[in-house]
PDB file of C-alpha atoms in Angstrom:
ATOM      1  CA  GLN A   1       7.732  11.445 -14.051  1.00 80.00           C
ATOM      2  CA  VAL A   2       4.728  10.246 -11.976  1.00 82.00           C
ATOM      3  CA  LYS A   3       4.579   6.472 -12.168  1.00 94.00           C
ATOM      4  CA  LEU A   4       2.053   5.630  -9.065  1.00 98.00           C
ATOM      5  CA  MET A   5      -0.875   7.940  -8.189  1.00 97.00           C
ATOM      6  CA  GLU A   6      -2.183   7.586  -4.291  1.00 98.00           C
ATOM      7  CA  SER A   7      -5.562   8.222  -3.369  1.00 98.00           C
ATOM      8  CA  GLY A   8      -8.331   8.801  -0.265  1.00 98.00           C
ATOM      9  CA  GLY A   9      -6.238   9.826   2.106  1.00 98.00           C
ATOM     10  CA  GLY A  10      -8.069  12.484   4.869  1.00 98.00           C
ATOM     11  CA  SER A  11      -8.606  12.844   8.261  1.00 98.00           C
ATOM     12  CA  VAL A  12     -10.912  10.564  10.408  1.00 98.00           C
ATOM     13  CA  GLU A  13     -11.515  10.237  13.926  1.00 98.00           C
ATOM     14  CA  ALA A  14     -10.584   7.045  15.534  1.00 98.00           C
ATOM     15  CA  GLY A  15     -12.808   3.966  14.649  1.00 98.00           C
ATOM     16  CA  GLY A  16     -13.000   5.178  11.456  1.00 98.00           C
ATOM     17  CA  PHE A  17     -12.382   4.003   7.770  1.00 98.00           C
ATOM     18  CA  LEU A  18     -10.397   5.006   5.009  1.00 98.00           C
ATOM     19  CA  ARG A  19      -9.779   3.126   1.623  1.00 98.00           C
ATOM     20  CA  LEU A  20      -6.528   4.321  -0.283  1.00 98.00           C
ATOM     21  CA  SER A  21      -5.989   3.538  -3.455  1.00 98.00           C
ATOM     22  CA  CYS A  22      -3.340   3.063  -5.596  1.00 98.00           C
ATOM     23  CA  SER A  23      -2.513   3.484  -9.653  1.00 97.00           C
ATOM     24  CA  GLY A  24      -0.486   4.022 -12.364  1.00 96.00           C
ATOM     25  CA  PRO A  25       2.222   3.510 -15.335  1.00 95.00           C
ATOM     26  CA  GLY A  26       4.687   1.469 -13.085  1.00 95.00           C
ATOM     27  CA  TYR A  27       1.740  -1.059 -11.644  1.00 96.00           C
ATOM     28  CA  THR A  28       1.843  -3.607 -15.094  1.00 94.00           C
ATOM     29  CA  SER A  29       0.790  -6.751 -15.479  1.00 92.00           C
ATOM     30  CA  ASP A  30       4.503  -7.990 -15.311  1.00 94.00           C
ATOM     31  CA  THR A  31       4.379  -6.133 -11.270  1.00 95.00           C
ATOM     32  CA  ASP A  32       5.451  -9.390  -9.028  1.00 95.00           C
ATOM     33  CA  CYS A  33       4.246  -7.591  -6.299  1.00 97.00           C
ATOM     34  CA  MET A  34       2.697  -4.476  -4.751  1.00 98.00           C
ATOM     35  CA  ALA A  35       3.156  -2.808  -1.468  1.00 98.00           C
ATOM     36  CA  TRP A  36       1.285  -0.075   0.845  1.00 98.00           C
ATOM     37  CA  PHE A  37       4.548   0.945   3.103  1.00 98.00           C
ATOM     38  CA  ARG A  38       3.674   4.273   5.530  1.00 98.00           C
ATOM     39  CA  GLN A  39       5.986   6.528   7.761  1.00 98.00           C
ATOM     40  CA  ALA A  40       4.915   8.994  10.082  1.00 97.00           C
ATOM     41  CA  PRO A  41       7.155  11.591  11.455  1.00 93.00           C
ATOM     42  CA  GLY A  42      10.244  11.219  12.999  1.00 95.00           C
ATOM     43  CA  LYS A  43       9.288   7.289  12.234  1.00 96.00           C
ATOM     44  CA  GLY A  44      11.149   4.898  10.571  1.00 97.00           C
ATOM     45  CA  ARG A  45       8.406   3.694   7.235  1.00 97.00           C
ATOM     46  CA  GLU A  46       7.233  -0.249   8.167  1.00 97.00           C
ATOM     47  CA  GLU A  47       5.465  -2.510   5.159  1.00 98.00           C
ATOM     48  CA  VAL A  48       1.632  -2.480   5.778  1.00 98.00           C
ATOM     49  CA  ALA A  49       0.589  -4.669   4.075  1.00 98.00           C
ATOM     50  CA  ARG A  50       1.835  -6.408   0.441  1.00 98.00           C
ATOM     51  CA  ILE A  51      -0.043  -8.639  -2.508  1.00 97.00           C
ATOM     52  CA  ASN A  52       1.706 -10.754  -4.791  1.00 96.00           C
ATOM     53  CA  ARG A  53       1.325 -12.131  -8.653  1.00 93.00           C
ATOM     54  CA  GLY A  54      -0.375 -14.834  -7.830  1.00 93.00           C
ATOM     55  CA  GLY A  55      -2.680 -12.857  -5.596  1.00 95.00           C
ATOM     56  CA  LEU A  56      -0.335 -13.880  -1.651  1.00 97.00           C
ATOM     57  CA  ILE A  57      -1.071 -11.235   1.087  1.00 97.00           C
ATOM     58  CA  SER A  58       0.775 -10.272   4.191  1.00 97.00           C
ATOM     59  CA  TYR A  59      -0.056  -7.645   6.630  1.00 97.00           C
ATOM     60  CA  GLY A  60       2.297  -5.827   9.506  1.00 96.00           C
ATOM     61  CA  ASP A  61       1.920  -7.130  12.694  1.00 95.00           C
ATOM     62  CA  PHE A  62       0.255  -4.047  13.802  1.00 94.00           C
ATOM     63  CA  VAL A  63      -2.428  -4.186  11.492  1.00 93.00           C
ATOM     64  CA  LYS A  64      -4.547  -7.340  13.199  1.00 86.00           C
ATOM     65  CA  GLY A  65      -7.090  -7.629  10.659  1.00 92.00           C
ATOM     66  CA  ARG A  66      -8.326  -3.906  10.535  1.00 97.00           C
ATOM     67  CA  PHE A  67      -6.697  -3.447   6.979  1.00 98.00           C
ATOM     68  CA  THR A  68      -7.807  -5.435   3.709  1.00 98.00           C
ATOM     69  CA  ILE A  69      -5.148  -4.934   0.487  1.00 98.00           C
ATOM     70  CA  SER A  70      -6.951  -5.687  -2.466  1.00 97.00           C
ATOM     71  CA  ARG A  71      -6.063  -5.465  -6.319  1.00 96.00           C
ATOM     72  CA  GLU A  72      -8.407  -4.575  -9.719  1.00 95.00           C
ATOM     73  CA  THR A  73      -6.294  -6.088 -12.358  1.00 91.00           C
ATOM     74  CA  ALA A  74      -7.914  -5.141 -14.788  1.00 92.00           C
ATOM     75  CA  ASN A  75      -6.866  -1.949 -14.852  1.00 92.00           C
ATOM     76  CA  ASN A  76      -4.064  -2.425 -12.312  1.00 94.00           C
ATOM     77  CA  THR A  77      -5.526  -0.904  -9.181  1.00 97.00           C
ATOM     78  CA  LEU A  78      -4.119  -1.502  -5.626  1.00 98.00           C
ATOM     79  CA  TYR A  79      -6.809  -1.160  -3.022  1.00 98.00           C
ATOM     80  CA  LEU A  80      -5.903  -0.349   0.762  1.00 98.00           C
ATOM     81  CA  GLU A  81      -9.373  -0.492   3.283  1.00 98.00           C
ATOM     82  CA  MET A  82      -8.627   0.444   6.920  1.00 98.00           C
ATOM     83  CA  ASN A  83     -11.189  -0.219   9.407  1.00 98.00           C
ATOM     84  CA  THR A  84     -10.829   0.951  13.640  1.00 97.00           C
ATOM     85  CA  LEU A  85      -8.327   3.605  12.352  1.00 98.00           C
ATOM     86  CA  LYS A  86      -6.384   4.566  15.924  1.00 97.00           C
ATOM     87  CA  PRO A  87      -4.261   7.641  16.274  1.00 97.00           C
ATOM     88  CA  GLU A  88      -1.363   5.728  15.538  1.00 96.00           C
ATOM     89  CA  ASP A  89      -2.149   4.945  11.830  1.00 97.00           C
ATOM     90  CA  SER A  90      -1.562   8.282  10.999  1.00 98.00           C
ATOM     91  CA  ALA A  91       1.183   8.525   8.816  1.00 98.00           C
ATOM     92  CA  LEU A  92       1.782   9.165   5.297  1.00 98.00           C
ATOM     93  CA  TYR A  93       1.016   5.895   2.911  1.00 98.00           C
ATOM     94  CA  SER A  94       2.258   5.170  -0.202  1.00 98.00           C
ATOM     95  CA  CYS A  95       2.289   2.696  -2.675  1.00 98.00           C
ATOM     96  CA  ALA A  96       5.111   0.852  -4.035  1.00 98.00           C
ATOM     97  CA  ALA A  97       5.563  -1.441  -7.458  1.00 97.00           C
ATOM     98  CA  SER A  98       8.038  -4.179  -7.046  1.00 97.00           C
ATOM     99  CA  PHE A  99      10.345  -5.931  -9.720  1.00 95.00           C
ATOM    100  CA  PRO A 100       8.794  -7.325 -12.421  1.00 94.00           C
ATOM    101  CA  PHE A 101       8.262 -11.152 -12.032  1.00 94.00           C
ATOM    102  CA  TYR A 102      10.625 -11.883 -14.536  1.00 94.00           C
ATOM    103  CA  TYR A 103      13.394 -10.170 -12.696  1.00 95.00           C
ATOM    104  CA  ARG A 104      14.134 -10.296  -8.884  1.00 93.00           C
ATOM    105  CA  GLY A 105      10.486 -10.029  -8.317  1.00 92.00           C
ATOM    106  CA  CYS A 106       9.323  -8.773  -4.658  1.00 94.00           C
ATOM    107  CA  GLU A 107      13.187  -8.491  -4.028  1.00 95.00           C
ATOM    108  CA  GLY A 108      12.465  -4.975  -3.852  1.00 95.00           C
ATOM    109  CA  PHE A 109      10.260  -2.560  -4.580  1.00 97.00           C
ATOM    110  CA  PRO A 110      12.219   0.269  -7.101  1.00 96.00           C
ATOM    111  CA  THR A 111       8.522   2.074  -7.438  1.00 97.00           C
ATOM    112  CA  TRP A 112       7.227   4.551  -5.493  1.00 97.00           C
ATOM    113  CA  GLY A 113       4.242   7.034  -5.047  1.00 97.00           C
ATOM    114  CA  GLN A 114       4.132  10.089  -3.655  1.00 96.00           C
ATOM    115  CA  GLY A 115       1.847   9.374  -0.548  1.00 97.00           C
ATOM    116  CA  THR A 116      -1.383  10.215   0.761  1.00 98.00           C
ATOM    117  CA  GLN A 117      -1.450  12.022   4.306  1.00 98.00           C
ATOM    118  CA  VAL A 118      -4.053   9.646   6.989  1.00 98.00           C
ATOM    119  CA  THR A 119      -4.289  11.280   9.873  1.00 98.00           C
ATOM    120  CA  VAL A 120      -7.138  10.017  12.493  1.00 98.00           C
ATOM    121  CA  SER A 121      -7.719  11.666  16.007  1.00 98.00           C
ATOM    122  CA  SER A 122      -8.353  10.304  19.175  1.00 94.00           C
TER     123      SER A 122
END
């Protein structure tokens, strides 16, 4: 059963823009944190950004002001706007939902989407 679904990936040139979206039954009003992760071939998975239930946001150091995470609580949709994309941003981007706020919260992310591919050419 697919619990989270991402969309919006694609191929762009360096300096370009993409907006990723994530929604699904795995993202509920009880979810404490939602996050974007990415993994490039041959590299480990890294956290791109997260937003918690209270709206607190954090970004990976490599983002450097280029990406913006946001959410639409009315329909439990998560977004990632990516500006000034670089070839090194090429990766499979996945969204993930943490535990509910009343049980472990942002300690971990047990629910994942299948990911959407982002490819940035130089």
